Every structure is written in structure tokens, then in C-alpha cells.
């Protein structure tokens, strides 16, 4: 059952997250579909997988796994890493610990900064990747979500759009 259908049926947010993450009916849904369901429930548009963002996410996940380090700066600044995507706005979530995407997504949904990134306004594309550390015991995840510059009304001056969103300053032991 999608988040949209849960919302229509009056299922509470916490229950909807639990159902989404544990329901066999969604076991076959892709990460982009799971993210899209969550976004649609909160009034944002669906996202699709993007090859460039997948590559950026994979490079970051592999670098974190190789260094056994959870950091947005493992491969340099997010702004420089996401530049090839030519996005008007972008955000990144990282995590380690869970082998499966659904559990990682649930963890991000429960964190205000990561949740805000998942709900990035007008985002339309997403890249998702994971990599194991050398021991094979720890899985590192990276999600990059992006959208194009917002259209401006005729006659309006362009706003300066930062390509990267500042991440949540709160540090948890396994996500950023």
C-alpha cells in the first residue's frame, strides 16, 4: 500500500511509516518508489532514478566504505561532487548500519534534517547507492536528491540558488 493510499484511509504518520517499512505488499517497490510514496504523502512530487545521481551516490558510498568513515566530505565538498548533475538544488543523506534500503529510509524519515532532504521542494531525481566496508559487516548508504532551478515569473530577477542544501547539524552515530 502506498503512502498516498494510507493517507486516504486515515492511517497516522508513524503507523504509515511502520506499515511501509514492514509490509510485504511493498517489498517489491524500488527505493525511488518508496521515496516517491513518502514525498507524495507530504505534497511533493515523485522522483525517478537518475544515472548521474546514482553514480555520484555510488562513488560517495564506496569512498566512505573504503575509509570506514561516515562523512559528507569523504570525496570533497558536496557542491563539487553534485555539479555534474547540473541541478538547481540538491541534498544528500548518508548512513551506515542497515543492510536494507527500507530500514535506512525509515531511519532518515525519523530524523528531521534527513526528512527535510527527502522532502526537498520540487526535487524530481534521485540517486541511491550502498557499499560494504572491507570486512563486509558495515553497509554505507548515500542518497542524492535533486531538482532543477525553479522557473521565475517574467520580469523577476533571478534568485541565487545554492546548489547544495546545508545538512542537519545534529549528529547521530550512524546517519548524516
mmCIF file of C-alpha atoms in Angstrom:
data_model
loop_
_atom_site.group_PDB
_atom_site.id
_atom_site.type_symbol
_atom_site.label_atom_id
_atom_site.label_comp_id
_atom_site.label_asym_id
_atom_site.label_seq_id
_atom_site.Cartn_x
_atom_site.Cartn_y
_atom_site.Cartn_z
ATOM 1 C CA UNK A 1 0.000 0.000 0.000
ATOM 2 C CA UNK A 2 1.406 3.406 -0.944
ATOM 3 C CA UNK A 3 1.678 6.356 1.450
ATOM 4 C CA UNK A 4 -0.981 8.147 -0.594
ATOM 5 C CA UNK A 5 -3.443 5.295 -0.082
ATOM 6 C CA UNK A 6 -2.572 5.155 3.628
ATOM 7 C CA UNK A 7 -3.244 8.880 3.947
ATOM 8 C CA UNK A 8 -6.599 8.493 2.176
ATOM 9 C CA UNK A 9 -7.539 5.796 4.680
ATOM 10 C CA UNK A 10 -6.566 7.970 7.636
ATOM 11 C CA UNK A 11 -3.568 5.959 8.772
ATOM 12 C CA UNK A 12 -1.366 8.040 11.096
ATOM 13 C CA UNK A 13 2.134 9.103 10.027
ATOM 14 C CA UNK A 14 4.023 6.815 12.429
ATOM 15 C CA UNK A 15 1.788 3.886 11.551
ATOM 16 C CA UNK A 16 2.194 4.639 7.847
ATOM 17 C CA UNK A 17 5.986 4.616 8.152
ATOM 18 C CA UNK A 18 5.864 1.334 10.085
ATOM 19 C CA UNK A 19 3.487 -0.224 7.555
ATOM 20 C CA UNK A 20 5.540 0.984 4.617
ATOM 21 C CA UNK A 21 8.733 -0.423 6.033
ATOM 22 C CA UNK A 22 7.278 -3.798 7.043
ATOM 23 C CA UNK A 23 4.508 -4.543 4.574
ATOM 24 C CA UNK A 24 5.126 -7.456 2.196
ATOM 25 C CA UNK A 25 2.998 -5.610 -0.372
ATOM 26 C CA UNK A 26 5.740 -3.018 -0.804
ATOM 27 C CA UNK A 27 8.616 -5.461 -0.621
ATOM 28 C CA UNK A 28 8.969 -5.275 -4.410
ATOM 29 C CA UNK A 29 8.870 -1.487 -4.602
ATOM 30 C CA UNK A 30 12.079 0.192 -5.675
ATOM 31 C CA UNK A 31 13.847 2.773 -3.494
ATOM 32 C CA UNK A 32 12.635 5.560 -5.798
ATOM 33 C CA UNK A 33 9.049 4.327 -5.448
ATOM 34 C CA UNK A 34 9.358 4.212 -1.659
ATOM 35 C CA UNK A 35 10.761 7.751 -1.591
ATOM 36 C CA UNK A 36 8.083 8.924 -4.033
ATOM 37 C CA UNK A 37 5.299 7.453 -1.887
ATOM 38 C CA UNK A 38 6.668 9.340 1.124
ATOM 39 C CA UNK A 39 7.020 12.569 -0.868
ATOM 40 C CA UNK A 40 3.513 12.311 -2.340
ATOM 41 C CA UNK A 41 2.062 11.834 1.134
ATOM 42 C CA UNK A 42 3.609 15.193 2.060
ATOM 43 C CA UNK A 43 2.561 17.160 -1.028
ATOM 44 C CA UNK A 44 5.765 16.864 -3.048
ATOM 45 C CA UNK A 45 6.227 15.329 -6.493
ATOM 46 C CA UNK A 46 7.512 11.837 -7.189
ATOM 47 C CA UNK A 47 11.164 11.220 -8.031
ATOM 48 C CA UNK A 48 12.805 8.931 -10.569
ATOM 49 C CA UNK A 49 16.228 7.316 -10.523
ATOM 50 C CA UNK A 50 18.887 9.314 -12.311
ATOM 51 C CA UNK A 51 22.023 7.683 -13.723
ATOM 52 C CA UNK A 52 24.281 10.633 -12.903
ATOM 53 C CA UNK A 53 22.985 10.899 -9.340
ATOM 54 C CA UNK A 54 23.310 7.112 -8.924
ATOM 55 C CA UNK A 55 26.970 7.387 -9.952
ATOM 56 C CA UNK A 56 27.587 10.285 -7.547
ATOM 57 C CA UNK A 57 25.919 8.326 -4.728
ATOM 58 C CA UNK A 58 27.873 5.158 -5.534
ATOM 59 C CA UNK A 59 31.222 6.972 -5.570
ATOM 60 C CA UNK A 60 30.431 8.518 -2.165
ATOM 61 C CA UNK A 61 29.209 5.229 -0.639
ATOM 62 C CA UNK A 62 32.285 3.363 -1.910
ATOM 63 C CA UNK A 63 34.654 6.052 -0.610
ATOM 64 C CA UNK A 64 33.044 6.023 2.836
ATOM 65 C CA UNK A 65 33.200 2.213 2.934
ATOM 66 C CA UNK A 66 36.850 2.184 1.835
ATOM 67 C CA UNK A 67 37.794 4.663 4.576
ATOM 68 C CA UNK A 68 35.274 3.280 7.091
ATOM 69 C CA UNK A 69 34.168 6.883 7.589
ATOM 70 C CA UNK A 70 30.705 8.422 7.625
ATOM 71 C CA UNK A 71 31.256 11.903 6.202
ATOM 72 C CA UNK A 72 29.810 14.149 3.511
ATOM 73 C CA UNK A 73 33.357 15.312 2.710
ATOM 74 C CA UNK A 74 34.984 11.920 2.075
ATOM 75 C CA UNK A 75 35.338 12.732 -1.644
ATOM 76 C CA UNK A 76 35.342 16.508 -1.356
ATOM 77 C CA UNK A 77 32.562 19.030 -0.988
ATOM 78 C CA UNK A 78 29.034 18.006 -1.877
ATOM 79 C CA UNK A 79 28.704 21.040 -4.143
ATOM 80 C CA UNK A 80 31.655 19.935 -6.291
ATOM 81 C CA UNK A 81 30.556 16.285 -6.336
ATOM 82 C CA UNK A 82 26.979 17.073 -7.403
ATOM 83 C CA UNK A 83 27.966 19.637 -10.076
ATOM 84 C CA UNK A 84 27.867 17.057 -12.938
ATOM 85 C CA UNK A 85 24.140 16.585 -12.246
ATOM 86 C CA UNK A 86 23.515 20.216 -13.257
ATOM 87 C CA UNK A 87 20.849 20.519 -10.600
ATOM 88 C CA UNK A 88 19.422 23.778 -9.356
ATOM 89 C CA UNK A 89 19.110 22.343 -5.886
ATOM 90 C CA UNK A 90 20.322 19.155 -4.286
ATOM 91 C CA UNK A 91 20.716 17.459 -0.925
ATOM 92 C CA UNK A 92 22.480 14.365 0.357
ATOM 93 C CA UNK A 93 21.673 11.839 3.070
ATOM 94 C CA UNK A 94 24.263 9.335 4.254
ATOM 95 C CA UNK A 95 24.047 6.481 6.738
ATOM 96 C CA UNK A 96 25.595 3.208 7.788
ATOM 97 C CA UNK A 97 24.415 0.170 9.649
ATOM 98 C CA UNK A 98 21.374 -1.221 7.885
ATOM 99 C CA UNK A 99 21.803 -3.720 5.063
ATOM 100 C CA UNK A 100 18.429 -2.891 3.503
ATOM 101 C CA UNK A 101 17.205 0.338 1.967
ATOM 102 C CA UNK A 102 13.795 0.265 3.660
ATOM 103 C CA UNK A 103 15.370 0.317 7.119
ATOM 104 C CA UNK A 104 17.731 3.109 6.099
ATOM 105 C CA UNK A 105 14.849 5.134 4.661
ATOM 106 C CA UNK A 106 12.900 4.629 7.882
ATOM 107 C CA UNK A 107 15.893 5.948 9.842
ATOM 108 C CA UNK A 108 16.113 9.031 7.591
ATOM 109 C CA UNK A 109 12.368 9.677 7.877
ATOM 110 C CA UNK A 110 12.749 9.683 11.654
ATOM 111 C CA UNK A 111 15.482 12.357 11.553
ATOM 112 C CA UNK A 112 14.321 15.950 10.987
ATOM 113 C CA UNK A 113 17.275 17.000 8.809
ATOM 114 C CA UNK A 114 17.186 13.880 6.654
ATOM 115 C CA UNK A 115 13.404 14.074 6.393
ATOM 116 C CA UNK A 116 13.731 17.671 5.170
ATOM 117 C CA UNK A 117 16.156 16.496 2.476
ATOM 118 C CA UNK A 118 13.780 13.699 1.393
ATOM 119 C CA UNK A 119 11.088 16.368 1.014
ATOM 120 C CA UNK A 120 13.297 18.783 -0.958
ATOM 121 C CA UNK A 121 10.795 21.011 -2.764
ATOM 122 C CA UNK A 122 10.401 20.288 -6.478
ATOM 123 C CA UNK A 123 13.019 17.541 -6.471
ATOM 124 C CA UNK A 124 12.440 15.187 -9.383
ATOM 125 C CA UNK A 125 15.511 12.935 -9.470
ATOM 126 C CA UNK A 126 17.274 10.698 -7.012
ATOM 127 C CA UNK A 127 20.422 8.608 -6.860
ATOM 128 C CA UNK A 128 20.828 5.836 -4.306
ATOM 129 C CA UNK A 129 23.744 3.518 -3.610
ATOM 130 C CA UNK A 130 25.308 1.383 -0.926
ATOM 131 C CA UNK A 131 28.715 -0.190 -0.402
ATOM 132 C CA UNK A 132 30.156 -2.595 2.167
ATOM 133 C CA UNK A 133 33.323 -1.901 4.114
ATOM 134 C CA UNK A 134 36.340 -4.221 3.750
ATOM 135 C CA UNK A 135 35.063 -6.535 6.493
ATOM 136 C CA UNK A 136 31.714 -6.870 4.731
ATOM 137 C CA UNK A 137 29.984 -6.144 8.023
ATOM 138 C CA UNK A 138 29.051 -2.476 7.609
ATOM 139 C CA UNK A 139 26.921 -1.069 4.796
ATOM 140 C CA UNK A 140 27.284 2.609 3.885
ATOM 141 C CA UNK A 141 24.390 4.350 2.121
ATOM 142 C CA UNK A 142 24.236 7.548 0.103
ATOM 143 C CA UNK A 143 21.126 9.208 -1.291
ATOM 144 C CA UNK A 144 21.370 12.278 -3.524
ATOM 145 C CA UNK A 145 18.125 14.061 -4.340
ATOM 146 C CA UNK A 146 17.944 16.918 -6.832
ATOM 147 C CA UNK A 147 15.670 19.219 -8.753
ATOM 148 C CA UNK A 148 16.019 21.842 -11.407
ATOM 149 C CA UNK A 149 16.045 25.564 -10.861
ATOM 150 C CA UNK A 150 12.568 26.876 -10.144
ATOM 151 C CA UNK A 151 11.023 28.807 -13.022
ATOM 152 C CA UNK A 152 10.732 32.504 -12.296
ATOM 153 C CA UNK A 153 7.868 34.730 -13.373
ATOM 154 C CA UNK A 154 8.584 37.080 -16.294
ATOM 155 C CA UNK A 155 10.231 40.319 -15.189
ATOM 156 C CA UNK A 156 11.534 38.918 -11.891
ATOM 157 C CA UNK A 157 15.241 38.978 -11.114
ATOM 158 C CA UNK A 158 16.794 35.545 -10.707
ATOM 159 C CA UNK A 159 17.400 34.408 -7.147
ATOM 160 C CA UNK A 160 20.731 32.990 -6.209
ATOM 161 C CA UNK A 161 20.182 29.271 -5.760
ATOM 162 C CA UNK A 162 22.671 27.326 -3.708
ATOM 163 C CA UNK A 163 23.271 24.018 -5.415
ATOM 164 C CA UNK A 164 23.620 22.185 -2.119
ATOM 165 C CA UNK A 165 21.447 22.335 0.941
ATOM 166 C CA UNK A 166 23.116 22.593 4.302
ATOM 167 C CA UNK A 167 22.737 19.342 6.133
ATOM 168 C CA UNK A 168 21.356 18.951 9.604
ATOM 169 C CA UNK A 169 23.923 19.886 12.231
ATOM 170 C CA UNK A 170 22.638 17.177 14.554
ATOM 171 C CA UNK A 171 24.966 14.210 14.544
ATOM 172 C CA UNK A 172 23.689 10.730 15.163
ATOM 173 C CA UNK A 173 26.074 7.801 15.396
ATOM 174 C CA UNK A 174 25.004 6.294 12.097
ATOM 175 C CA UNK A 175 23.424 8.912 9.804
ATOM 176 C CA UNK A 176 24.091 12.378 8.436
#
